Coordinates of C-alpha atoms in Angstrom, one line a residue:
Chain O
M1 CA 46.2 23.5 26.8
Q2 CA 43.6 25.1 29.0
T3 CA 40.1 26.6 28.5
A4 CA 38.1 29.1 30.4
V5 CA 35.5 28.2 33.1
S6 CA 32.0 29.5 33.9
I7 CA 31.3 32.0 36.7
E8 CA 29.6 29.1 38.7
E9 CA 32.7 26.9 38.4
A10 CA 35.0 29.8 39.4
R11 CA 32.9 30.5 42.5
R12 CA 32.9 26.9 43.5
I13 CA 36.7 26.7 43.0
E14 CA 37.3 29.9 44.9
A15 CA 35.2 28.6 47.8
F16 CA 37.3 25.4 47.8
L17 CA 40.5 27.4 48.0
Y18 CA 39.3 29.6 50.8
L19 CA 38.2 26.5 52.8
E20 CA 41.5 24.8 52.2
A21 CA 43.3 28.0 53.4
R22 CA 41.2 28.3 56.5
L23 CA 41.7 24.7 57.5
A24 CA 45.4 25.0 57.1
D25 CA 45.5 28.3 59.0
E26 CA 43.7 26.6 61.9
S27 CA 45.8 23.4 61.8
R28 CA 42.6 21.3 61.3
Y29 CA 44.5 18.5 59.6
E30 CA 41.8 15.8 59.5
E31 CA 39.4 18.1 57.7
W32 CA 42.2 19.4 55.5
E33 CA 43.2 15.9 54.5
N34 CA 39.6 15.3 53.4
L35 CA 40.2 17.8 50.6
V36 CA 43.2 15.8 49.3
D37 CA 43.0 13.3 46.4
E38 CA 44.8 9.9 46.3
D39 CA 47.5 11.1 43.9
M40 CA 48.3 14.3 45.9
Y41 CA 51.7 15.9 45.5
Y42 CA 52.5 18.6 48.1
W43 CA 55.6 20.4 46.9
I44 CA 57.7 23.4 48.1
P45 CA 60.6 23.6 45.6
L46 CA 63.7 25.8 45.9
A47 CA 62.9 27.5 42.6
P48 CA 59.7 27.6 40.5
D49 CA 61.4 25.8 37.6
A50 CA 63.0 23.1 39.8
D51 CA 62.9 19.4 38.7
P52 CA 62.2 17.2 41.8
Q53 CA 64.2 14.4 40.2
R54 CA 67.4 16.5 40.0
N55 CA 66.9 19.2 42.6
V56 CA 66.4 18.8 46.3
S57 CA 63.2 20.5 47.6
V58 CA 62.2 22.0 50.9
T59 CA 59.2 19.6 50.9
A60 CA 58.2 17.0 48.2
D61 CA 55.5 14.8 49.7
N62 CA 53.7 12.2 47.8
R63 CA 50.3 11.0 49.2
K64 CA 51.9 8.5 51.6
R65 CA 54.5 10.9 52.9
L66 CA 51.8 13.6 53.3
A67 CA 49.7 11.2 55.4
T68 CA 52.8 10.6 57.6
R69 CA 53.4 14.3 57.9
L70 CA 49.8 14.9 59.1
A71 CA 50.0 11.9 61.4
Q72 CA 53.2 13.3 63.0
L73 CA 51.4 16.7 63.5
K74 CA 48.6 14.8 65.3
T75 CA 50.9 13.0 67.8
G76 CA 50.9 15.9 70.2
V77 CA 54.7 15.7 70.5
R78 CA 55.7 17.3 67.2
H79 CA 57.6 20.0 69.1
A80 CA 58.0 22.2 66.0
Q81 CA 54.2 22.7 66.0
T82 CA 53.5 22.3 69.8
P83 CA 51.6 24.5 70.3
P84 CA 50.4 25.0 66.7
S85 CA 51.3 28.3 65.0
P86 CA 48.5 30.8 64.9
M87 CA 48.3 31.7 61.2
R88 CA 46.2 33.6 58.7
R89 CA 46.8 33.7 55.0
L90 CA 45.4 35.7 52.2
L91 CA 44.8 34.5 48.6
S92 CA 44.7 36.9 45.7
N93 CA 45.1 37.1 41.9
I94 CA 43.3 33.8 41.5
E95 CA 43.4 32.5 37.9
I96 CA 41.4 29.3 36.9
E97 CA 41.5 27.2 33.8
R98 CA 40.0 23.9 32.9
S99 CA 42.6 21.3 31.9
A100 CA 42.2 20.2 28.3
N101 CA 44.6 17.3 29.0
P102 CA 43.6 16.0 32.5
K103 CA 46.0 13.9 34.5
V104 CA 43.2 11.3 34.9
A105 CA 41.7 10.6 31.5
G106 CA 38.1 11.9 31.2
A107 CA 38.2 13.7 34.5
Q108 CA 37.2 17.3 35.0
E109 CA 40.4 19.0 36.2
Y110 CA 41.3 22.6 36.9
A111 CA 44.7 24.3 36.9
V112 CA 44.4 27.1 39.5
A113 CA 47.0 29.6 40.5
A114 CA 47.0 32.4 43.1
N115 CA 49.3 34.7 45.0
F116 CA 49.3 34.3 48.8
V117 CA 50.8 35.7 51.9
C118 CA 50.7 33.7 55.2
Y119 CA 51.4 35.4 58.6
E120 CA 52.6 32.9 61.1
L121 CA 53.3 33.4 64.8
R122 CA 56.1 31.1 65.9
A123 CA 54.4 30.2 69.1
Q124 CA 56.7 27.2 69.8
S125 CA 59.9 29.1 70.2
T126 CA 60.8 32.7 69.1
R127 CA 57.2 34.1 69.4
Q128 CA 58.0 36.2 66.3
L129 CA 55.8 36.9 63.4
E130 CA 57.0 35.3 60.2
V131 CA 55.8 36.3 56.7
W132 CA 55.6 33.6 54.1
P133 CA 54.8 35.2 50.6
G134 CA 54.6 33.3 47.4
R135 CA 52.6 31.9 44.5
V136 CA 50.7 28.7 44.7
E137 CA 49.5 26.4 42.0
Y138 CA 46.7 23.9 42.6
G139 CA 45.6 20.9 40.7
L140 CA 41.9 20.3 41.4
R141 CA 39.6 17.5 40.2
A142 CA 35.8 17.3 40.2
H143 CA 34.4 14.0 41.5
G144 CA 31.0 12.4 40.9
D145 CA 27.7 13.9 39.9
S146 CA 27.9 16.5 42.6
G147 CA 31.2 17.8 41.2
G148 CA 32.8 17.9 44.7
L149 CA 36.4 19.0 44.4
K150 CA 39.6 17.3 45.5
M151 CA 43.2 18.6 45.4
F152 CA 45.8 16.5 43.7
L153 CA 48.6 19.2 43.5
K154 CA 49.7 22.0 45.7
K155 CA 52.9 23.6 44.5
V156 CA 54.0 26.4 46.9
M157 CA 56.6 28.7 45.4
L158 CA 57.9 30.9 48.2
V159 CA 59.4 34.2 47.2
H160 CA 62.4 33.4 49.5
A161 CA 62.6 29.6 49.1
S162 CA 66.3 29.8 48.1
E163 CA 67.2 31.9 51.3
P164 CA 67.5 30.6 54.8
L165 CA 64.0 29.7 56.0
P166 CA 62.8 29.4 59.6
T167 CA 61.3 26.1 60.7
L168 CA 58.2 25.3 58.7
A169 CA 56.4 22.3 60.2
F170 CA 52.9 23.4 59.4
I171 CA 51.1 23.0 56.0
L172 CA 51.8 26.0 53.9
Chain V
M1 CA 83.7 18.6 94.8
A2 CA 84.3 22.4 94.6
A3 CA 81.5 24.8 95.3
I4 CA 79.8 26.0 92.1
P5 CA 81.2 29.5 91.5
D6 CA 78.8 32.3 91.0
S7 CA 77.8 32.2 87.4
L8 CA 77.8 35.9 87.1
S9 CA 81.5 36.2 88.2
A10 CA 82.5 33.5 85.8
A11 CA 81.1 35.5 82.9
Q12 CA 83.1 38.5 83.7
P13 CA 86.1 39.2 81.4
R14 CA 89.6 39.0 82.8
A15 CA 91.4 42.1 83.8
D16 CA 93.0 42.4 80.3
G17 CA 89.5 42.4 78.8
A18 CA 89.8 38.9 77.3
V19 CA 87.3 36.1 77.8
N20 CA 88.5 33.5 80.3
Y21 CA 87.8 30.3 78.4
D22 CA 89.6 28.1 80.8
E23 CA 87.1 29.1 83.4
L24 CA 84.1 29.0 81.1
I25 CA 84.9 25.6 79.6
Q26 CA 85.5 22.9 82.2
Q27 CA 85.7 19.1 81.8
D28 CA 82.2 18.5 82.9
R29 CA 80.3 21.8 82.2
I30 CA 80.3 24.9 80.1
H31 CA 79.1 28.4 80.7
G32 CA 76.0 29.8 79.0
S33 CA 77.7 33.0 78.0
L34 CA 79.6 31.0 75.3
Y35 CA 76.3 30.9 73.4
T36 CA 75.2 34.5 73.9
S37 CA 78.2 36.8 74.2
E38 CA 79.1 39.1 71.3
A39 CA 82.7 39.1 72.5
V40 CA 82.9 35.3 72.4
Y41 CA 81.3 35.3 68.9
R42 CA 83.8 37.9 67.6
D43 CA 86.6 35.8 69.1
E44 CA 85.3 32.6 67.4
L45 CA 85.3 34.3 64.0
Q46 CA 88.9 35.3 64.4
K47 CA 90.2 32.1 66.0
I48 CA 88.0 29.4 64.5
F49 CA 86.7 30.7 61.2
Y50 CA 89.6 32.9 60.1
G51 CA 92.4 31.2 62.1
G52 CA 91.9 27.6 61.2
W53 CA 90.7 25.3 58.4
V54 CA 87.1 25.4 57.4
Y55 CA 85.1 23.5 54.8
V56 CA 84.2 25.4 51.7
G57 CA 82.8 23.1 49.1
H58 CA 83.1 20.0 47.0
E59 CA 84.9 19.4 43.7
S60 CA 81.7 18.1 42.1
E61 CA 80.2 21.6 42.6
I62 CA 82.8 23.2 40.2
P63 CA 83.7 20.4 37.7
E64 CA 84.9 22.7 34.9
P65 CA 87.4 25.6 34.8
G66 CA 85.5 28.9 35.3
Q67 CA 82.8 27.4 37.4
F68 CA 82.3 28.9 40.9
V69 CA 80.0 28.8 43.9
R70 CA 79.4 31.6 46.4
R71 CA 80.1 30.8 50.1
T72 CA 80.5 32.5 53.4
I73 CA 83.3 31.7 55.8
G74 CA 82.5 33.1 59.2
E75 CA 81.1 36.4 57.9
E76 CA 83.5 36.8 55.0
P77 CA 81.9 36.4 51.5
V78 CA 84.1 34.2 49.3
L79 CA 84.0 32.5 45.9
L80 CA 85.2 28.9 45.4
V81 CA 86.4 28.9 41.8
R82 CA 88.0 26.4 39.5
T83 CA 90.8 28.3 37.7
R84 CA 91.9 27.9 34.1
D85 CA 94.5 25.3 35.1
G86 CA 91.9 23.2 36.9
R87 CA 92.9 24.0 40.4
P88 CA 90.3 25.1 43.0
T89 CA 91.0 28.5 44.6
V90 CA 89.1 30.6 47.2
L91 CA 88.9 34.4 46.6
K92 CA 87.4 37.0 48.8
N93 CA 84.2 38.2 47.0
R94 CA 85.0 41.9 47.6
C95 CA 86.3 44.4 45.1
A96 CA 89.8 45.8 46.1
H97 CA 88.7 49.2 45.1
R98 CA 85.5 50.1 47.0
A99 CA 84.6 46.8 48.6
N100 CA 81.6 45.9 46.5
L101 CA 80.6 42.2 46.0
V102 CA 82.0 41.3 42.6
C103 CA 79.6 38.4 42.3
M104 CA 76.0 38.1 43.3
E105 CA 75.2 34.7 41.8
D106 CA 75.1 31.6 44.1
R107 CA 76.8 29.5 41.4
G108 CA 77.7 29.8 37.7
S109 CA 80.5 29.9 35.2
A110 CA 82.6 32.9 34.4
R111 CA 85.7 33.9 32.3
S112 CA 86.3 36.8 34.7
F113 CA 84.6 38.8 37.5
T114 CA 83.6 42.4 36.8
C115 CA 82.7 44.6 39.6
P116 CA 79.5 46.4 38.7
Y117 CA 80.3 49.5 40.7
H118 CA 83.3 50.9 38.6
G119 CA 84.0 48.1 36.2
W120 CA 87.2 46.6 37.6
V121 CA 87.8 43.2 36.1
Y122 CA 89.4 40.3 37.9
G123 CA 90.7 36.9 36.5
L124 CA 89.5 33.6 37.9
D125 CA 92.7 33.6 40.0
G126 CA 91.8 37.0 41.5
K127 CA 94.3 39.0 39.6
L128 CA 93.3 42.5 38.6
L129 CA 93.1 42.5 34.8
D130 CA 91.5 45.9 33.9
V131 CA 90.7 49.3 35.4
P132 CA 88.4 51.5 33.3
Y133 CA 89.7 55.1 32.7
P134 CA 93.2 53.8 33.4
N135 CA 95.1 57.2 33.4
G136 CA 93.7 58.1 36.8
F137 CA 94.9 55.0 38.6
T138 CA 98.7 54.7 38.7
R139 CA 99.2 52.2 41.6
D140 CA 100.7 48.8 41.2
R141 CA 97.9 46.6 40.0
N142 CA 99.5 43.5 41.5
Q143 CA 98.6 44.9 44.9
Y144 CA 94.9 45.2 44.0
G145 CA 93.6 41.7 43.2
L146 CA 90.8 39.8 44.9
P147 CA 92.6 38.4 47.9
V148 CA 93.3 34.7 47.5
L149 CA 93.0 32.6 50.6
P150 CA 96.6 31.5 51.5
L151 CA 95.6 27.9 52.2
V152 CA 93.3 25.8 50.0
D153 CA 93.6 22.0 50.1
S154 CA 91.3 19.1 49.5
Y155 CA 90.9 15.6 50.7
R156 CA 89.1 13.2 48.3
G157 CA 87.1 16.1 46.7
F158 CA 86.2 17.9 49.9
I159 CA 87.8 21.4 49.7
F160 CA 88.9 23.2 52.8
A161 CA 90.6 26.6 53.1
S162 CA 92.1 29.0 55.7
F163 CA 92.6 32.7 55.9
N164 CA 95.6 31.9 58.1
P165 CA 98.8 30.9 56.3
D166 CA 100.1 29.4 59.6
A167 CA 97.1 27.1 60.1
G168 CA 99.2 24.0 59.5
S169 CA 98.4 21.2 57.1
L170 CA 94.9 20.0 56.2
R171 CA 95.9 16.4 57.0
D172 CA 96.9 17.5 60.5
H173 CA 93.6 19.3 61.0
L174 CA 91.6 16.3 59.7
G175 CA 93.5 13.7 61.7
N176 CA 91.3 10.7 62.2
A177 CA 88.6 12.3 60.2
T178 CA 90.3 11.3 56.9
R179 CA 89.1 7.8 57.6
V180 CA 85.5 9.1 58.1
I181 CA 85.6 10.9 54.7
D182 CA 86.9 7.6 53.2
R183 CA 83.8 5.9 54.5
T184 CA 81.5 8.5 52.9
I185 CA 83.2 8.1 49.5
A186 CA 83.0 4.4 49.8
M187 CA 79.2 4.4 49.6
S188 CA 79.7 4.9 45.8
P189 CA 81.0 1.9 43.8
T190 CA 83.0 4.4 41.7
G191 CA 84.2 6.5 44.6
E192 CA 82.3 9.5 43.2
I193 CA 79.9 11.7 45.0
K194 CA 77.9 14.5 43.4
L195 CA 76.7 17.6 45.4
T196 CA 74.6 18.9 42.5
A197 CA 71.0 18.8 43.8
G198 CA 71.1 22.3 45.4
W199 CA 71.2 23.5 49.0
V200 CA 68.3 23.9 51.4
K201 CA 69.1 26.5 54.1
H202 CA 67.4 26.2 57.5
K203 CA 67.6 29.2 59.8
F204 CA 67.8 28.8 63.6
Q205 CA 67.5 31.6 66.1
A206 CA 70.2 29.9 68.1
N207 CA 74.0 29.9 68.4
W208 CA 75.9 28.0 65.7
K209 CA 77.6 25.6 68.2
M210 CA 74.2 24.1 69.0
L211 CA 74.3 22.5 65.5
P212 CA 77.4 20.4 65.9
E213 CA 76.4 19.6 69.5
N214 CA 72.9 18.5 68.6
D215 CA 73.9 16.7 65.4
T216 CA 76.1 14.3 67.4
D217 CA 74.0 14.0 70.5
G218 CA 72.5 10.6 70.7
Y219 CA 70.7 11.2 74.0
H220 CA 68.0 13.6 72.6
V221 CA 66.7 11.3 69.8
N222 CA 64.1 9.4 71.9
F223 CA 62.6 12.7 73.1
V224 CA 63.0 15.4 70.5
H225 CA 62.1 12.9 67.8
A226 CA 59.3 11.1 69.6
S227 CA 56.7 12.2 67.1
F228 CA 58.8 10.9 64.2
A229 CA 59.2 7.5 66.0
R230 CA 55.5 7.2 66.4
V231 CA 54.7 7.5 62.7
I232 CA 57.7 6.1 61.0
R233 CA 59.6 2.9 61.6
S234 CA 63.3 3.8 61.0
Q235 CA 66.8 2.8 61.6
Y236 CA 66.9 5.1 64.6
D237 CA 64.4 2.8 66.5
A238 CA 67.1 0.3 67.2
A239 CA 70.0 2.7 67.1
A240 CA 68.9 5.4 69.5
M241 CA 65.4 4.7 71.0
T242 CA 65.5 1.5 73.0
A243 CA 66.4 0.9 76.6
E244 CA 69.9 2.1 77.8
Q245 CA 71.3 -1.5 78.2
E246 CA 70.2 -2.5 74.7
L247 CA 71.6 0.4 72.7
K248 CA 74.6 -0.8 70.7
S249 CA 75.4 2.4 68.8
R250 CA 78.2 4.6 70.1
T251 CA 79.4 8.2 70.4
I252 CA 83.0 8.8 69.2
D253 CA 85.3 11.7 69.9
W254 CA 87.9 11.4 67.1
G255 CA 90.0 14.3 68.4
N256 CA 90.5 17.8 66.9
G257 CA 86.8 18.5 67.6
H258 CA 85.6 15.8 65.1
T259 CA 82.7 13.8 66.6
E260 CA 80.5 11.0 65.5
I261 CA 77.5 8.9 66.3
D262 CA 78.3 5.4 65.0
F263 CA 74.9 3.8 64.4
A264 CA 76.3 0.8 62.5
P265 CA 76.5 -1.7 65.4
A266 CA 72.7 -1.3 65.9
Y267 CA 71.7 -1.7 62.3
P268 CA 69.7 -4.9 61.9
G269 CA 70.6 -5.4 58.2
E270 CA 71.9 -4.0 55.0
L271 CA 70.6 -0.6 53.8
A272 CA 69.0 0.1 57.2
W273 CA 70.6 3.6 56.7
L274 CA 68.3 4.0 53.6
G275 CA 65.3 3.1 55.8
L276 CA 65.0 -0.4 54.2
P277 CA 64.7 -3.8 55.8
D278 CA 67.4 -5.3 53.5
A279 CA 69.2 -4.7 50.2
S280 CA 66.7 -6.5 47.9
R281 CA 65.2 -3.4 46.4
Y282 CA 68.5 -2.3 44.7
P283 CA 70.2 -5.5 43.4
D284 CA 72.1 -3.3 40.8
Y285 CA 73.6 -1.3 43.7
V286 CA 74.6 -4.4 45.6
Q287 CA 76.2 -5.9 42.4
A288 CA 78.1 -2.7 41.6
M289 CA 79.4 -2.5 45.2
E290 CA 80.5 -6.2 45.1
Q291 CA 82.4 -5.6 41.8
A292 CA 84.1 -2.5 43.2
Y293 CA 85.1 -3.7 46.7
G294 CA 84.8 -7.5 46.7
H295 CA 82.1 -9.4 48.3
E296 CA 83.1 -9.1 52.0
R297 CA 83.9 -5.4 52.1
A298 CA 80.9 -4.5 49.9
H299 CA 78.5 -6.2 52.3
Q300 CA 80.3 -4.6 55.3
L301 CA 79.8 -1.2 53.6
L302 CA 76.1 -2.0 52.8
H303 CA 75.5 -2.9 56.4
D304 CA 77.5 -0.1 58.1
G305 CA 76.4 2.7 55.8
P306 CA 77.7 6.2 55.8
P307 CA 79.2 8.1 58.8
H308 CA 77.2 10.5 60.9
T309 CA 80.1 12.8 61.8
V310 CA 80.8 16.5 62.4
I311 CA 84.2 17.7 61.1
F312 CA 85.2 20.8 63.1
P313 CA 84.1 23.4 62.8
N314 CA 81.5 23.6 60.0
L315 CA 81.1 20.4 58.1
F316 CA 78.7 17.6 58.9
L317 CA 78.8 14.3 57.0
A318 CA 75.2 13.6 57.8
E319 CA 74.8 10.1 56.5
M320 CA 73.5 10.5 52.9
N321 CA 73.7 14.3 53.2
I322 CA 76.4 17.0 53.4
V323 CA 75.7 19.8 55.8
I324 CA 77.4 23.1 56.3
F325 CA 77.1 25.3 59.5
E326 CA 77.0 29.0 59.0
P327 CA 77.3 31.3 62.0
R328 CA 75.3 34.6 61.9
G329 CA 76.0 36.4 65.1
P330 CA 75.7 34.9 68.6
N331 CA 71.9 34.3 68.3
E332 CA 71.5 33.1 64.7
C333 CA 72.9 30.4 62.4
V334 CA 72.0 28.6 59.2
Q335 CA 72.3 24.8 58.5
W336 CA 72.7 24.1 54.8
H337 CA 72.1 20.7 53.4
T338 CA 72.3 18.8 50.1
P339 CA 71.8 15.1 49.4
L340 CA 74.9 13.0 48.9
L341 CA 74.2 11.7 45.4
L342 CA 76.3 8.8 44.3
G343 CA 78.2 8.1 41.1
G344 CA 77.9 4.6 39.6
V345 CA 74.4 3.9 40.9
S346 CA 70.9 3.9 39.3
D347 CA 68.7 7.0 39.3
A348 CA 66.4 5.0 41.6
V349 CA 69.0 4.8 44.4
N350 CA 69.8 8.6 44.1
D351 CA 66.0 9.3 44.1
R352 CA 65.7 7.4 47.3
I353 CA 68.6 9.4 48.8
M354 CA 67.0 12.7 47.6
R355 CA 63.6 11.9 49.2
Q356 CA 65.2 10.7 52.4
S357 CA 67.2 14.0 52.6
E358 CA 63.9 16.0 52.3
G359 CA 62.4 13.8 55.0
A360 CA 65.2 14.2 57.5
L361 CA 66.7 17.7 57.0
G362 CA 65.5 21.2 56.5
P363 CA 62.8 23.5 57.8
S364 CA 59.8 21.2 57.1
A365 CA 61.5 17.9 57.8
F366 CA 60.3 15.1 60.1
L367 CA 63.5 15.4 62.2
L368 CA 65.3 18.8 61.9
A369 CA 62.2 21.0 62.3
D370 CA 62.0 19.7 65.9
D371 CA 65.8 20.1 66.5
G372 CA 65.5 23.7 65.3
V373 CA 62.7 24.6 67.7
I374 CA 64.5 22.9 70.7
S375 CA 67.7 24.9 69.9
E376 CA 65.7 28.1 69.8
R377 CA 64.2 27.3 73.1
Q378 CA 67.7 26.7 74.5
Q379 CA 68.7 30.1 73.2
I380 CA 65.7 31.8 74.8
A381 CA 66.5 30.1 78.2
L382 CA 70.1 31.2 77.9
R383 CA 69.4 34.8 77.0
S384 CA 70.9 36.2 80.2
G385 CA 74.1 34.2 79.5
Q386 CA 74.1 33.3 83.2
A387 CA 73.9 29.5 83.4
W388 CA 76.0 26.4 83.5
L389 CA 75.3 23.5 81.1
D390 CA 76.2 20.0 82.2
L391 CA 78.5 17.8 80.1
S392 CA 79.2 15.0 82.6
R393 CA 77.1 12.2 81.2
G394 CA 79.1 9.0 80.7
E395 CA 82.4 10.4 81.9
Q396 CA 82.9 7.2 84.0
R397 CA 82.3 4.7 81.1
E398 CA 84.3 6.2 78.3
I399 CA 86.9 4.1 76.5
V400 CA 90.2 5.5 75.1
E401 CA 91.4 3.8 71.9
A402 CA 95.0 3.4 70.7
D403 CA 94.5 6.2 68.0
G404 CA 93.5 8.6 70.8
S405 CA 89.8 8.5 70.0
R406 CA 87.3 8.2 72.8
I407 CA 84.2 5.9 72.6
G408 CA 81.0 6.4 74.7
H409 CA 77.6 4.9 75.0
V410 CA 75.3 6.5 72.3
T411 CA 73.5 8.5 75.0
D412 CA 76.7 9.9 76.5
E413 CA 78.2 13.3 76.1
T414 CA 81.5 12.0 74.7
T415 CA 80.9 13.9 71.5
N416 CA 80.1 17.2 73.2
R417 CA 83.0 16.9 75.5
G418 CA 85.2 16.3 72.5
F419 CA 83.9 19.4 70.7
W420 CA 84.4 21.6 73.7
H421 CA 87.8 20.2 74.6
H422 CA 89.0 21.2 71.1
Y423 CA 87.2 24.5 71.1
R424 CA 88.9 25.5 74.3
K425 CA 92.3 24.6 72.8
V426 CA 91.6 26.7 69.7
M427 CA 90.2 29.7 71.7
T428 CA 93.1 29.9 74.1
R429 CA 95.8 29.6 71.4

């Protein structure tokens, strides 16, 4: 059950999404991690309706594993991202709703969805341009009086998740 | 020592146009054209993928009659099907009329396969059952089925097939590897494994042979996986990342191209292979194993863990994962993986296996993402095909066992020599 949001809320949420996208594009992992809440789940399933308890995923990071992933990227010897891939992604078709049944009781949470396409140059090996299209669902939560947002879910549903995928060591 | 011959001349075909494998594959080195040549690749399809036994799938993927999975052997599309009488069979996925794929789904259940082009209907055993507008087609329908692969056999649920009726027996092909499959099955207290979690497919712009070579190379771990080691304490620290004299794990060439890294001698305790310090997290699993195998054997299994073994040419028993190698031309391949879920254990154990699988294998994993990029860099460096690759490491300290297997230090190229020795035998048959 979800309800509509005000224009001000929508603008604030869109600004958050664009910042998150830009930090990921630029491999700015410390700043990106600041956008993430303590119960974060970063998930790239093989199919939109997959069940992570029964189906293997491309990526299924809880908060701890995500922290390890980011730490690995920051070692300087993560060959699959050395050098980091230059990337630019576009977000579109953004739809925002306020959660009537938030994950954290009493919290102001939003269910957000968008289409995206990310262009990635595989600078570490083939130097070919990869195109990563899909739909992304975010779970966002407002914190404190200022209403600052944190992300507790990023579910990335690649159009071609079930097909052979090139190496994907960055944050999609 | 003989002078190194000019790499260009070695890459030239023989006078009869055939590739000279005896010259390209030597005891201590191999020629780069083996990774880049279209002619070599075409030869491999014929001799390895269509001429010998290849892994197709597991019984647990098609438990009921009518169930099927789509696979590719070499470049041939096939269907692994459980027929009405419960027997697994492998059919070419190609209509006998106008060569259309009769099945597009990756997996499913069917009573028959109907070609969507002109409506020809085939039974689960490949037999042609119906031809629409029958008056115009007067040929013998028995000659027009979906071709059935002449050899299909399984060992403890692992199903292999061959296009070549003269490929010999599966037991002869597996040789010492049957004991390796036994070790995989023994991780379950009921002897059941379930490959039901789906397959992640990871594409490499690299030759397929780099997959079996890299997967049983213990020498690269400390370098390719340095970033992993800095952020995660794992079983590989002791098994592959300490000083040369302290490393207790081993490389094994089992013969027939089957190769292993045996990590068990380096594991500090039970369930190290699940990334745990000891077995205390899963007392129910320990108890079930004790009941199934007796105390002593159960604790040996819990310590030693599953094998890390490539079965030539396309199956990798990757600890708690099953991996398939798919060639896609000389410069591209796909590594498929699925977690090795166990029968007779709690959901918590299988959940751990699933999460570990995602951590280790696939395009975004902590390990394989780096292997993938290194293989692609090799392929770029080899593009001219004019190079020699060294295979000599550890030749002088290999031990030959009574069963013919060869044992090396974990950093030695015993495994890669074993792969290439068998490859040369197959390619010069």
